[in-house]
XYZ file of C-alpha atoms in Angstrom:
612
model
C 0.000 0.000 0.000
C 2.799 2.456 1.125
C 4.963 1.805 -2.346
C 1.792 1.871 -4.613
C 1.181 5.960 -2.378
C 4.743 6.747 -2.598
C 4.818 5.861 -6.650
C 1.344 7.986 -6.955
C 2.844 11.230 -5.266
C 6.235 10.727 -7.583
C 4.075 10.233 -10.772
C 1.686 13.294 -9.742
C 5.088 15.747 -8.518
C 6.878 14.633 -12.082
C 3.385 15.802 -14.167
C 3.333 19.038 -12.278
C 6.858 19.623 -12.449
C 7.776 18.971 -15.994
C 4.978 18.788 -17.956
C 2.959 21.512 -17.273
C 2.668 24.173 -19.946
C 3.893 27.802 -19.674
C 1.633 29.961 -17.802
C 2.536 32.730 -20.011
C 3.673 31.358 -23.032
C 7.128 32.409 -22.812
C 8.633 31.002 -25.559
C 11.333 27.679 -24.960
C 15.344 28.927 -24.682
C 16.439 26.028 -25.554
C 14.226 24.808 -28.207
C 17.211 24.340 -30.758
C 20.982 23.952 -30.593
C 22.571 27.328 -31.013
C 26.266 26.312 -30.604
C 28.545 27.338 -33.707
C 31.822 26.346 -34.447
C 33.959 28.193 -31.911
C 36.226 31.687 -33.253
C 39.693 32.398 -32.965
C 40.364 33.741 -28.991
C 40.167 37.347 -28.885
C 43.693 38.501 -26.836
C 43.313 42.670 -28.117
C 42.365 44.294 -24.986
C 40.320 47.022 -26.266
C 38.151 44.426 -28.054
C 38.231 42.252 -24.639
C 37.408 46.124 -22.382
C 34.444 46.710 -24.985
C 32.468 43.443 -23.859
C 33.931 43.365 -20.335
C 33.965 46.709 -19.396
C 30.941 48.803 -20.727
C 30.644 51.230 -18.249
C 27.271 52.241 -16.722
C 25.089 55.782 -18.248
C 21.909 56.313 -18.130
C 22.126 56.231 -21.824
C 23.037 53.231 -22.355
C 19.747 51.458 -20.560
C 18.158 49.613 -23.001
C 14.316 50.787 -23.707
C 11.282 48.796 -22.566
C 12.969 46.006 -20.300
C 11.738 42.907 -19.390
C 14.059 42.633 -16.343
C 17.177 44.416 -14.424
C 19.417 41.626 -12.561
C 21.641 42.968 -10.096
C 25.463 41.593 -10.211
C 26.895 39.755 -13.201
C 28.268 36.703 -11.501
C 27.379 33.621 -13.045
C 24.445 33.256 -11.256
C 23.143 36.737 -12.689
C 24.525 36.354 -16.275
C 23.137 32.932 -16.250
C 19.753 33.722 -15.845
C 20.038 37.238 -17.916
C 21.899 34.748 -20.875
C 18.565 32.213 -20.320
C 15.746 35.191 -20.742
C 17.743 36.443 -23.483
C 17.166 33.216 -25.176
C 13.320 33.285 -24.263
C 13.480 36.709 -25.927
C 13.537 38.827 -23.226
C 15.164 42.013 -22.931
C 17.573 42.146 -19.551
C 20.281 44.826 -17.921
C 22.711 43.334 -16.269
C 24.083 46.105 -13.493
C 27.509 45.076 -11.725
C 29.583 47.404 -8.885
C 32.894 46.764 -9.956
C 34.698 48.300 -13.179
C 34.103 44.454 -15.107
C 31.863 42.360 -15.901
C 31.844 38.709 -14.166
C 31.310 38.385 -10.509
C 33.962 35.662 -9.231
C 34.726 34.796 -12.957
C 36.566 38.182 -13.767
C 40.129 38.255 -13.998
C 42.761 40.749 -13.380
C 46.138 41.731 -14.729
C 48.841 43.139 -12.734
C 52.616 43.737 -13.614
C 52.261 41.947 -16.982
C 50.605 38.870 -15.549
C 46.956 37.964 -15.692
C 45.209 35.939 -12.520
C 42.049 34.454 -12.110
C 40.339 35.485 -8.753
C 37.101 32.500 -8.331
C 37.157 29.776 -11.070
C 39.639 26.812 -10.151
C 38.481 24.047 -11.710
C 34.960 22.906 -12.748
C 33.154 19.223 -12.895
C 30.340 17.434 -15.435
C 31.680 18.945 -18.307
C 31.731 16.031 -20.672
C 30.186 16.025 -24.322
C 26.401 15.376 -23.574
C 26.529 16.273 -19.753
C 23.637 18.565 -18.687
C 26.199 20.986 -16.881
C 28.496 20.694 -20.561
C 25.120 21.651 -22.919
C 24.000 24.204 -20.555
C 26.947 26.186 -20.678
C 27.602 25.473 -24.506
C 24.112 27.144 -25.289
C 24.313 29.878 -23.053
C 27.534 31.088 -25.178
C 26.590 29.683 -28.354
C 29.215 27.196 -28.430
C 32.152 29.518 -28.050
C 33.640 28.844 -24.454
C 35.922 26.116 -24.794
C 37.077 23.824 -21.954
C 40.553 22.247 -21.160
C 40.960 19.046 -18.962
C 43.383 19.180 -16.244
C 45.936 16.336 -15.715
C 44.913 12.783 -13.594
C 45.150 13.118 -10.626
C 43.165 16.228 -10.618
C 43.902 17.081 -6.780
C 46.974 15.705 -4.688
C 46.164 15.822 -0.900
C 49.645 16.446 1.271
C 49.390 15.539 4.977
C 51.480 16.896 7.061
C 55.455 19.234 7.383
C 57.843 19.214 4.594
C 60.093 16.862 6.875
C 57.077 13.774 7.277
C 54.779 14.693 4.344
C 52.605 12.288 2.784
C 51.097 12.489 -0.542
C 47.811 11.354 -2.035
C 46.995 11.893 -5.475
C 43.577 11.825 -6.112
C 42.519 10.808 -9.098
C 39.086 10.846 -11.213
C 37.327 7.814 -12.886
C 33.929 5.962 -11.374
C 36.632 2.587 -11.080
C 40.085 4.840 -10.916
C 39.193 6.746 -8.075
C 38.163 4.073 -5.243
C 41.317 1.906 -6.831
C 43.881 4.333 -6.440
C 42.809 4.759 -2.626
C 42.890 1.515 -2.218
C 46.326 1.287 -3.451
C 47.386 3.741 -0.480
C 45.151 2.033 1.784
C 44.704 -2.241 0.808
C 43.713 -3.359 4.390
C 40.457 -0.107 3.551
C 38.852 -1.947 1.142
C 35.582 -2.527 2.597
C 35.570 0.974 3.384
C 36.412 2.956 0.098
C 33.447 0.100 -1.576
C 31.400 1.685 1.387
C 32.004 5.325 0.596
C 31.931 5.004 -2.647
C 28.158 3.606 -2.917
C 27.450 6.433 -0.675
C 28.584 9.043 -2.735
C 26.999 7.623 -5.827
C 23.515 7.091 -4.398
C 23.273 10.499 -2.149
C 25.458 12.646 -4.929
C 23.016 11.921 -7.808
C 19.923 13.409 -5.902
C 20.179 16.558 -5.438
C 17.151 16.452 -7.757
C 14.711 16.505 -5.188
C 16.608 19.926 -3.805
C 15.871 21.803 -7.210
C 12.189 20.067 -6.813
C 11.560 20.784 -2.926
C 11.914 24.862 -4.656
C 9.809 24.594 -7.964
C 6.820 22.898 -6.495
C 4.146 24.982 -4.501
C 5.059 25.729 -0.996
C 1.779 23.570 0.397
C 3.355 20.127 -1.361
C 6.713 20.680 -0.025
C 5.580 20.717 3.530
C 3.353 17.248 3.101
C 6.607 15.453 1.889
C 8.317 17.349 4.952
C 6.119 16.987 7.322
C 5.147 13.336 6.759
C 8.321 11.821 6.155
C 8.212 11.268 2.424
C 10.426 13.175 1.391
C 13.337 11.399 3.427
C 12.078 7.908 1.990
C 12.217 8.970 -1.907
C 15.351 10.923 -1.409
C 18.640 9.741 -0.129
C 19.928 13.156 -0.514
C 17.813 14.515 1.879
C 18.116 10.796 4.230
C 21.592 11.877 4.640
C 21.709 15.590 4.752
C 21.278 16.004 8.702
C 24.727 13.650 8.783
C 27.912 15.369 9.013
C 30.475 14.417 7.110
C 32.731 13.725 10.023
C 30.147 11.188 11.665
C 29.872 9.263 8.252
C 33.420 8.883 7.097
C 34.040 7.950 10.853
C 31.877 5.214 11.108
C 33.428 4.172 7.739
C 36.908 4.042 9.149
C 39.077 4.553 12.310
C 42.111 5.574 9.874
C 42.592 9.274 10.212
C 45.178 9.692 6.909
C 41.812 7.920 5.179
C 39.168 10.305 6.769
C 41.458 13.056 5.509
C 41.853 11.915 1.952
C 37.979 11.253 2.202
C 36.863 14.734 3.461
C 40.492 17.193 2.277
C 37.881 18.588 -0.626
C 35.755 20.540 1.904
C 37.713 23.827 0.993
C 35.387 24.116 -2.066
C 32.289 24.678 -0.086
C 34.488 26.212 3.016
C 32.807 24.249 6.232
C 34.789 21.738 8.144
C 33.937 18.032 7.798
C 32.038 18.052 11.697
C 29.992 20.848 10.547
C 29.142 20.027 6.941
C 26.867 17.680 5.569
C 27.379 14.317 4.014
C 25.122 15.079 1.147
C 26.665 17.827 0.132
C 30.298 16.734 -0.040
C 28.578 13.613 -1.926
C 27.483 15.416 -4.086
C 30.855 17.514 -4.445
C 32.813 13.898 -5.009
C 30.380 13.237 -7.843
C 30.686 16.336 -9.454
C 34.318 15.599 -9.753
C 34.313 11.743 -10.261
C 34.607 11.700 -14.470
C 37.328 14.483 -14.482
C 37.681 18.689 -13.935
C 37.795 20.904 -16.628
C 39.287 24.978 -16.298
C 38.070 27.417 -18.880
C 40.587 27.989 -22.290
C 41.757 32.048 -22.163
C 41.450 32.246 -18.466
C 37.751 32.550 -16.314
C 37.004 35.829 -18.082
C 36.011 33.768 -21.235
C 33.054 33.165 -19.264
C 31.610 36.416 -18.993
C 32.907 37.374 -22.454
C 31.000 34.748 -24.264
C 27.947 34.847 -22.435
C 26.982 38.711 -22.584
C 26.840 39.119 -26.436
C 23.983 36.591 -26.013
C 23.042 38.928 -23.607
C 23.010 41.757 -26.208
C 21.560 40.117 -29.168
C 18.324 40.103 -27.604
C 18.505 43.677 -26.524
C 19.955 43.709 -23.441
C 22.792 45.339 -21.908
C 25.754 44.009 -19.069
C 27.217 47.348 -17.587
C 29.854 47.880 -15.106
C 30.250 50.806 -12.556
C 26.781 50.483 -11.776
C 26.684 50.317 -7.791
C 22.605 49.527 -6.938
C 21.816 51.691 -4.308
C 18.389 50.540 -3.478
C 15.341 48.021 -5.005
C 12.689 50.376 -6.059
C 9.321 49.071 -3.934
C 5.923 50.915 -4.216
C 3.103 50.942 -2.223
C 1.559 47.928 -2.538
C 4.797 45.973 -1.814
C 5.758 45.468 -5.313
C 9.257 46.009 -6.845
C 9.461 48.068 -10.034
C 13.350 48.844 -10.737
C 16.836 50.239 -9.350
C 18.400 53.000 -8.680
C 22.135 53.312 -9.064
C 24.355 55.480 -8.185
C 26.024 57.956 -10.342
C 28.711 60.394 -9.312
C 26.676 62.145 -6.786
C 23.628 61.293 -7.856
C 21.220 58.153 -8.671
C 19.630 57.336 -11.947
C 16.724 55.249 -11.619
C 16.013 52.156 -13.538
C 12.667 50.414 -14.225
C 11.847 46.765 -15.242
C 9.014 44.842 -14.212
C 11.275 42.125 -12.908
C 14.192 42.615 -10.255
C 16.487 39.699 -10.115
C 19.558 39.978 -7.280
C 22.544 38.309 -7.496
C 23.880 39.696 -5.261
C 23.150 37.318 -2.216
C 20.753 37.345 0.255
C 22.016 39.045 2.825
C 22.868 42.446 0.636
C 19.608 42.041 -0.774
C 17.450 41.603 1.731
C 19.719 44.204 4.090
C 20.919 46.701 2.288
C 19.302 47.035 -1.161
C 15.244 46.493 0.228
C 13.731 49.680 1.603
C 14.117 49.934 5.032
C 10.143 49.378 5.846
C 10.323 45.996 3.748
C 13.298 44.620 5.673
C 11.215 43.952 8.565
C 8.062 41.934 7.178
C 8.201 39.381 8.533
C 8.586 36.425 5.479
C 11.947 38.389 4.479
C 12.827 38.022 8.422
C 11.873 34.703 8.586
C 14.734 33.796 5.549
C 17.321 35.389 6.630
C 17.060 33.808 9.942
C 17.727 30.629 8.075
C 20.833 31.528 6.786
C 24.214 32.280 8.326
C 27.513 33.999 6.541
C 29.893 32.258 4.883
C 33.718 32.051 6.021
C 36.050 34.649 5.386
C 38.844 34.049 2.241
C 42.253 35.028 1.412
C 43.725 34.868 -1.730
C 47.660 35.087 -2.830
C 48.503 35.896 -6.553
C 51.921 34.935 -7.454
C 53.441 35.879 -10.816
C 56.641 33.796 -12.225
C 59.124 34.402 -14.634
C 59.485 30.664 -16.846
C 57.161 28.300 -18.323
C 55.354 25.775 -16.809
C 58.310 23.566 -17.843
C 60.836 25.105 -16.593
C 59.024 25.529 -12.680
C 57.448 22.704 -13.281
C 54.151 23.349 -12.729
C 51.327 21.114 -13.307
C 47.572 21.313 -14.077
C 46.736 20.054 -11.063
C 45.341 21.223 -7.594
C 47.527 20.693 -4.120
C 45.773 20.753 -0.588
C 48.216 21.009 2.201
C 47.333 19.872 5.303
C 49.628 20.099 8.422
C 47.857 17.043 10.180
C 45.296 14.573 9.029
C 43.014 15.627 12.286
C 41.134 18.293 10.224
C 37.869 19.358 12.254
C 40.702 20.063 15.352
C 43.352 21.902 13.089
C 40.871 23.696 11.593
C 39.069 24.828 15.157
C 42.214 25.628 16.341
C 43.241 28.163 13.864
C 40.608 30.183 13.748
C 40.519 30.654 17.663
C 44.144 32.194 17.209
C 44.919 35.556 17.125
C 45.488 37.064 13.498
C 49.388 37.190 14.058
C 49.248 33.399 15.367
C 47.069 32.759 12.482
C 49.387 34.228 9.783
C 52.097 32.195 10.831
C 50.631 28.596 10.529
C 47.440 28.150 7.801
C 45.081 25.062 8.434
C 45.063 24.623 5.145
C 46.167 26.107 1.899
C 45.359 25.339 -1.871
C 48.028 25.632 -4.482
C 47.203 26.081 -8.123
C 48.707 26.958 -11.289
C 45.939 29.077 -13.446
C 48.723 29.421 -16.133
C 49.066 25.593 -16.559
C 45.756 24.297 -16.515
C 45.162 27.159 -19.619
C 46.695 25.606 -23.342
C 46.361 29.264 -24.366
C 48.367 30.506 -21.713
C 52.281 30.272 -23.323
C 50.347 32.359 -26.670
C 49.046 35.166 -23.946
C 51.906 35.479 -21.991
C 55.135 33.858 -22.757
C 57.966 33.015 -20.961
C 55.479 33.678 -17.733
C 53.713 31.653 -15.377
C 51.155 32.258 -12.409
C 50.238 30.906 -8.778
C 47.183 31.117 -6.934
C 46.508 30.181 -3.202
C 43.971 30.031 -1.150
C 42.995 29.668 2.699
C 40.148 30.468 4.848
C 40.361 33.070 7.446
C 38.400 35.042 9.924
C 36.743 37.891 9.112
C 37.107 39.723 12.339
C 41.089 39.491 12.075
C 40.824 42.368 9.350
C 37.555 44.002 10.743
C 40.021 46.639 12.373
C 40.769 48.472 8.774
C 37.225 47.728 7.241
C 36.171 51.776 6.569
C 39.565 52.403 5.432
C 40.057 53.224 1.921
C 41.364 50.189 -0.665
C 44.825 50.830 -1.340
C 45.289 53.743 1.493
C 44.914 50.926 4.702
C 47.072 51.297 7.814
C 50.086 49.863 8.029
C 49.201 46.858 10.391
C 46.930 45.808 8.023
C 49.863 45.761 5.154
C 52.070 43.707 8.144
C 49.042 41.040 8.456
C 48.714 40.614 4.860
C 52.817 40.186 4.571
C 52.999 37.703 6.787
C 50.099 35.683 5.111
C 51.552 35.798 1.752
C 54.939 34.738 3.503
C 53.322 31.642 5.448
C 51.343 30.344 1.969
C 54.813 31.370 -0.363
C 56.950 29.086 1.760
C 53.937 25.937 1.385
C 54.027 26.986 -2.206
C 57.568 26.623 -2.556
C 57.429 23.723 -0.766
C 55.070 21.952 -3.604
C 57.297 23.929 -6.406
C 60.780 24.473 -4.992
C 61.748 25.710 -8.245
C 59.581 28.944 -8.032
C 61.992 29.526 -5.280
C 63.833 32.196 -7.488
C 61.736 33.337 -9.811
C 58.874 35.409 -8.152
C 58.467 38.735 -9.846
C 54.772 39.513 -8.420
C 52.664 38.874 -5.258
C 49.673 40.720 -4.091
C 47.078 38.969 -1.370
C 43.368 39.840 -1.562
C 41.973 39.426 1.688
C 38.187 38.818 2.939
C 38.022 43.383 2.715
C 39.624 42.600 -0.994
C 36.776 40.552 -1.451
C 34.194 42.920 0.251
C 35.091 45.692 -2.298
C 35.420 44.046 -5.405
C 32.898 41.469 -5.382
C 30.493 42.583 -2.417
C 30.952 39.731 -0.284
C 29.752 40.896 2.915
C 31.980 39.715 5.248
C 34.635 38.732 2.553
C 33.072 35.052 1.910
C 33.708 33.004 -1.227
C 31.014 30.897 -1.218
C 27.573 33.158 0.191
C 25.692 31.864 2.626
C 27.111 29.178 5.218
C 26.956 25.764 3.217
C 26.597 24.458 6.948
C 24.395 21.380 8.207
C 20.957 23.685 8.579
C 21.236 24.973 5.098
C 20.425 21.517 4.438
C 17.000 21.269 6.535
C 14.347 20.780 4.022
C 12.425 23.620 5.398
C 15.114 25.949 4.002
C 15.944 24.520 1.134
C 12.512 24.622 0.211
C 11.760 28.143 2.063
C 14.571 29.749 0.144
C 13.530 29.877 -3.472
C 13.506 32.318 -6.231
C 10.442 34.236 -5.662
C 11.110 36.287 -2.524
C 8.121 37.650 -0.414
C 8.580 41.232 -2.217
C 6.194 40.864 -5.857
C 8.653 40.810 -9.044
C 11.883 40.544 -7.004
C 13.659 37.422 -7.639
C 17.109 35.888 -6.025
C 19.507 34.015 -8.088
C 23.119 32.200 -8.013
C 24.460 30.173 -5.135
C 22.720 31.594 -2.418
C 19.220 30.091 -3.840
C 20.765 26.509 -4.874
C 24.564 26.175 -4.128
C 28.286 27.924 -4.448
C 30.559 27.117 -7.160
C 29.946 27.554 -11.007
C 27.479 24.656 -11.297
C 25.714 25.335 -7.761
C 25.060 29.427 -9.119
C 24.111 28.296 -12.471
C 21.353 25.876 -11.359
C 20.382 29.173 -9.138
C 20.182 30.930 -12.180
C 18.047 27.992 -14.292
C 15.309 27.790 -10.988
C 15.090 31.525 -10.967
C 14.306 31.248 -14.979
C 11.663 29.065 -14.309
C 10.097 31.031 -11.765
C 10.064 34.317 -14.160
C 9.085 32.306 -17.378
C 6.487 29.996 -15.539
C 8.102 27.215 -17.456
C 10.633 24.504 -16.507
C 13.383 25.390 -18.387
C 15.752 22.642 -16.555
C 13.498 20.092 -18.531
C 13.990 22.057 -21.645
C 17.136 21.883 -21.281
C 17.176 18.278 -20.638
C 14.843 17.420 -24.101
C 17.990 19.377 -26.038
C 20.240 17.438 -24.024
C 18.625 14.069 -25.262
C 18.273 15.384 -28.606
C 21.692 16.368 -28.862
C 22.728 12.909 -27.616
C 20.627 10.898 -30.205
C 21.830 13.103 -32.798
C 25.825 12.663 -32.107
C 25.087 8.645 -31.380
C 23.519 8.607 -34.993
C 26.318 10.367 -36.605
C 28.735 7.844 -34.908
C 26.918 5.068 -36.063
C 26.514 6.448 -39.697
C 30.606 6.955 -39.901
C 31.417 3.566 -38.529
């Protein structure tokens, strides 16, 4: 009786979900394949600066818009790039001086660094992530794979380190740990069918937001939901308390849980379903961007443009326009020392929850209650510091490699980890919990044709906010000396690990600059200098907030998108940006997306078969 309900409800939430016709017949963006053979990379900066760098006049505003989305991280360009396609007319407003979010890229002293895309998962031919982001730039960002292993974990000092090479493949990956550890066994098998029943579910997350509020609480508040998903079966379990009833080895736990930097919560405190989902994301390979992350935003805002819409930069948003009767109806931006206003039937923020639902909403709508209710759900992310290291040689000569390093002093993570941040910011500079080392410049085949006889670092650690709190109303670039001594003796701590990995950077450093979590608060409007939004912690996993956070907020025609609706990363704000598309169009455009997908599939399968 209970199977023959449970398969009823599935069959009934399915209909509703992806069959259900467009309530206002917005037209399908992904009815046909729009990829075209990809062009020569554009390297002539002025060409790059008129795409990237279109800077914001009232002017410029494109007549009769359909919608204004505030930041153009991927998140916001996604879901601008998707109306575009459903003919929609959309201006794209970002702070900083380019276009891109955490996908920009800078250039300093002759060397260009990339400042949020590391490497990227699921981008094989025919994979939904891989046809999503092929469409959304007509075919024209390209992807390089990096080298296998993909990540190499390091436990402990330069005098006792151990290294574990990670390495990606559904068969490679458990065999290779099993290799370092023969007497685990049972244990990889174990973690392994874990990760590949939880990771493939986070279905029922995108669902729990698309279907109406009333049917998420029945499959909440009965149970059902935790008996048809896994994902949600296992999302109140840390990751810790899985991985240690796996295993008592601690060098095991480490090399299970090490990958937790890309979501930035410690293995006690995050949950098993999302690092599952994490391991899965990276299980077939990882893939970094040809020409550097800014390809990103350079590809996807002439889409942008074609149908009439606009991405400009220098465009801070001051405030959500909200009349009367609770309803938003534009922007207004500041402009030298005034504000232009900007009108759109639709408001879409990317730029996180917090900023828009403290800052940007008038001051009378940040207290209703609903908009209270959400932001109680959510916490802040942690605090990030980056270190940009420019190098004079190839990636031959340093030997570099396009792969990732995470150092580790200790396999006891959680502790480590706990440890460090309840130092003091001079006992913290000295001795990282962790840092990741990366080589932008090698992972990139275009790099050597860019910028020869060059190479580039990038490293990255977590840190507390409140260590640089001190200088936060100082000026950028005009900051107190103290705050120039904590950010030396960072860069010095994470050079020496780096050096460590590479000795033969050793002496050949010719640039390094840190950005630290105020960096990030100025450039990219992280509120407390986060990387990833919102705390990816074990309560953003309740049910009730993943399906009480969606993209219709509880202020009429103001929509969120990007990681802080569905998850961080590329993939995690891009799904953001296809729910939030939905929601506007009143269509499922993830289900459009997958009938291409299929198409495309049959289509390639038949060719193959008609060549061989």
């Amino acid at each position: 009786m209970l199977t023959a309900v449970l398969f009823v409800i599935i069959v009934a939430l399915l209909v509703w979900l992806f069959k259900r016709g467009p309530r206002d017949y917005a037209p399908n963006p992904f009815a046909e394949d729009t990829c075209r053979p990809p062009k020569p990379l554009v390297t002539d900066k002025a060409a790059r600066k008129k795409v990237l760098k279109q800077s914001f006049t009232a002017e410029k505003v494109p007549e009769n818009l359909d919608a204004v989305v505030i930041g153009s991280g991927i998140g916001g360009l996604g879901v601008a790039a998707i109306l575009a396609k459903a003919g929609k007319r959309v201006l794209v407003l970002e702070q900083h001086s380019r276009a891109g979010g955490c996908t920009h890229t800078f250039s300093d002293k002759g060397f260009e660094f990339d400042v949020g895309i590391h490497y990227i998962g699921e981008l094989q031919e025919h994979r939904s992530l891989r046809v999503l982001a092929d469409q959304l730039t007509d075919g024209q960002l390209q992807w390089a794979p990096l080298d296998n292993p993909y990540d190499v974990l390091v436990l402990g000092s330069p005098d006792s380190r151990r290294d574990y090479p990670i390495y990606s493949g559904e068969r490679r990956f458990p065999d290779e740990l099993k290799k370092r550890f023969p007497e685990e066994s049972t244990a990889i098998d174990k973690f392994m069918q874990l990760v590949q029943v939880v990771g493939r579910d986070v279905r029922f997350m995108a669902i729990l937001k698309m279907i109406p509020k009333p049917a998420a609480k029945f499959l909440i508040g009965t149970g059902l939901l935790r008996i048809l998903s896994p994902f949600f079966k296992m999302a109140p379990r840390s990751l810790a308390e899985v991985v240690e009833e796996l295993t008592a080895n601690k060098e095991l736990q480490a090399a299970f849980t090490y990958i937790f930097g890309t979501y930035g919560v410690i293995p006690k405190n995050a949950s098993f379903s999302l690092h599952a989902l994490l391991i899965s994301h990276y299980l077939e390979g990882a893939w970094y961007p040809q020409g550097g992350s800014s390809e990103i935003a350079f590809h996807l805002i002439p889409v942008i443009e074609k149908a009439g819409g606009a991405v400009l930069t220098r465009a801070p948003v001051r405030q959500i326009l909200v009349n009367e009767a609770k309803k938003a109806y534009g922007v207004s931006v500041q402009k030298g020392d005034g504000e232009v206003q900007v009108y759109a039937p639709i408001v879409i923020s990317d730029a996180g929850i917090f900023n828009t639902y403290e800052r940007l909403l008038p001051k009378e709508i940040q207290t209703m209650p609903p908009i209270q209710q959400q932001l109680g759900m959510m916490n802040h992310g942690q605090g990030g510091l980056s270190i940009f290291v420019g190098l004079k040689g190839t990636k031959e000569e340093l030997g570099l490699k396009a792969c990732n390093y995470w150092l580790y002093p200790d396999n006891n993570i959680d502790e480590l980890t706990e440890a460090y941040y309840r130092s003091s910011r001079e006992d913290a500079a000295k001795f990282s919990a962790f840092v990741y080392i990366a080589s932008p410049s090698a992972k990139d085949p275009t790099w050597e044709q860019r910028y020869p006889g060059k190479s580039t670092l990038t490293m990255l650690t977590f840190v507390s906010f409140d260590w640089f709190k001190d200088w936060e109303k100082e000026q950028v670039g005009q900051r107190a000396a103290e705050y120039q001594n904590l950010k030396e003796a960072f860069i010095q701590s994470l050079l020496n690990a780096a050096i460590d990995v590479y000795p033969l950077i050793k002496d050949k450093i010719e640039f390094v600059d840190a950005g630290t979590p105020l960096t990030n608060q100025h450039y990219i409007a992280a509120p407390r200098g986060e990387y990833y939004g919102c705390d990816h912690d074990l309560a953003r996993f309740r049910p009730e907030v993943c399906a009480g956070i969606r993209a219709k907020t509880p202020v009429k025609n103001l929509y969120l998108t990007g990681q802080d609706l569905f998850l961080c990363g590329f993939a995690g704000a891009l799904a953001g940006a296809q729910l939030c598309a939905s929601t506007v169009l009143g269509r499922n455009v993830i289900w459009d997306l997958e009938r291409l997908r299929k198409k495309l599939e049959k289509e390639s399968e038949m060719k193959k078969m008609k060549a061989g």
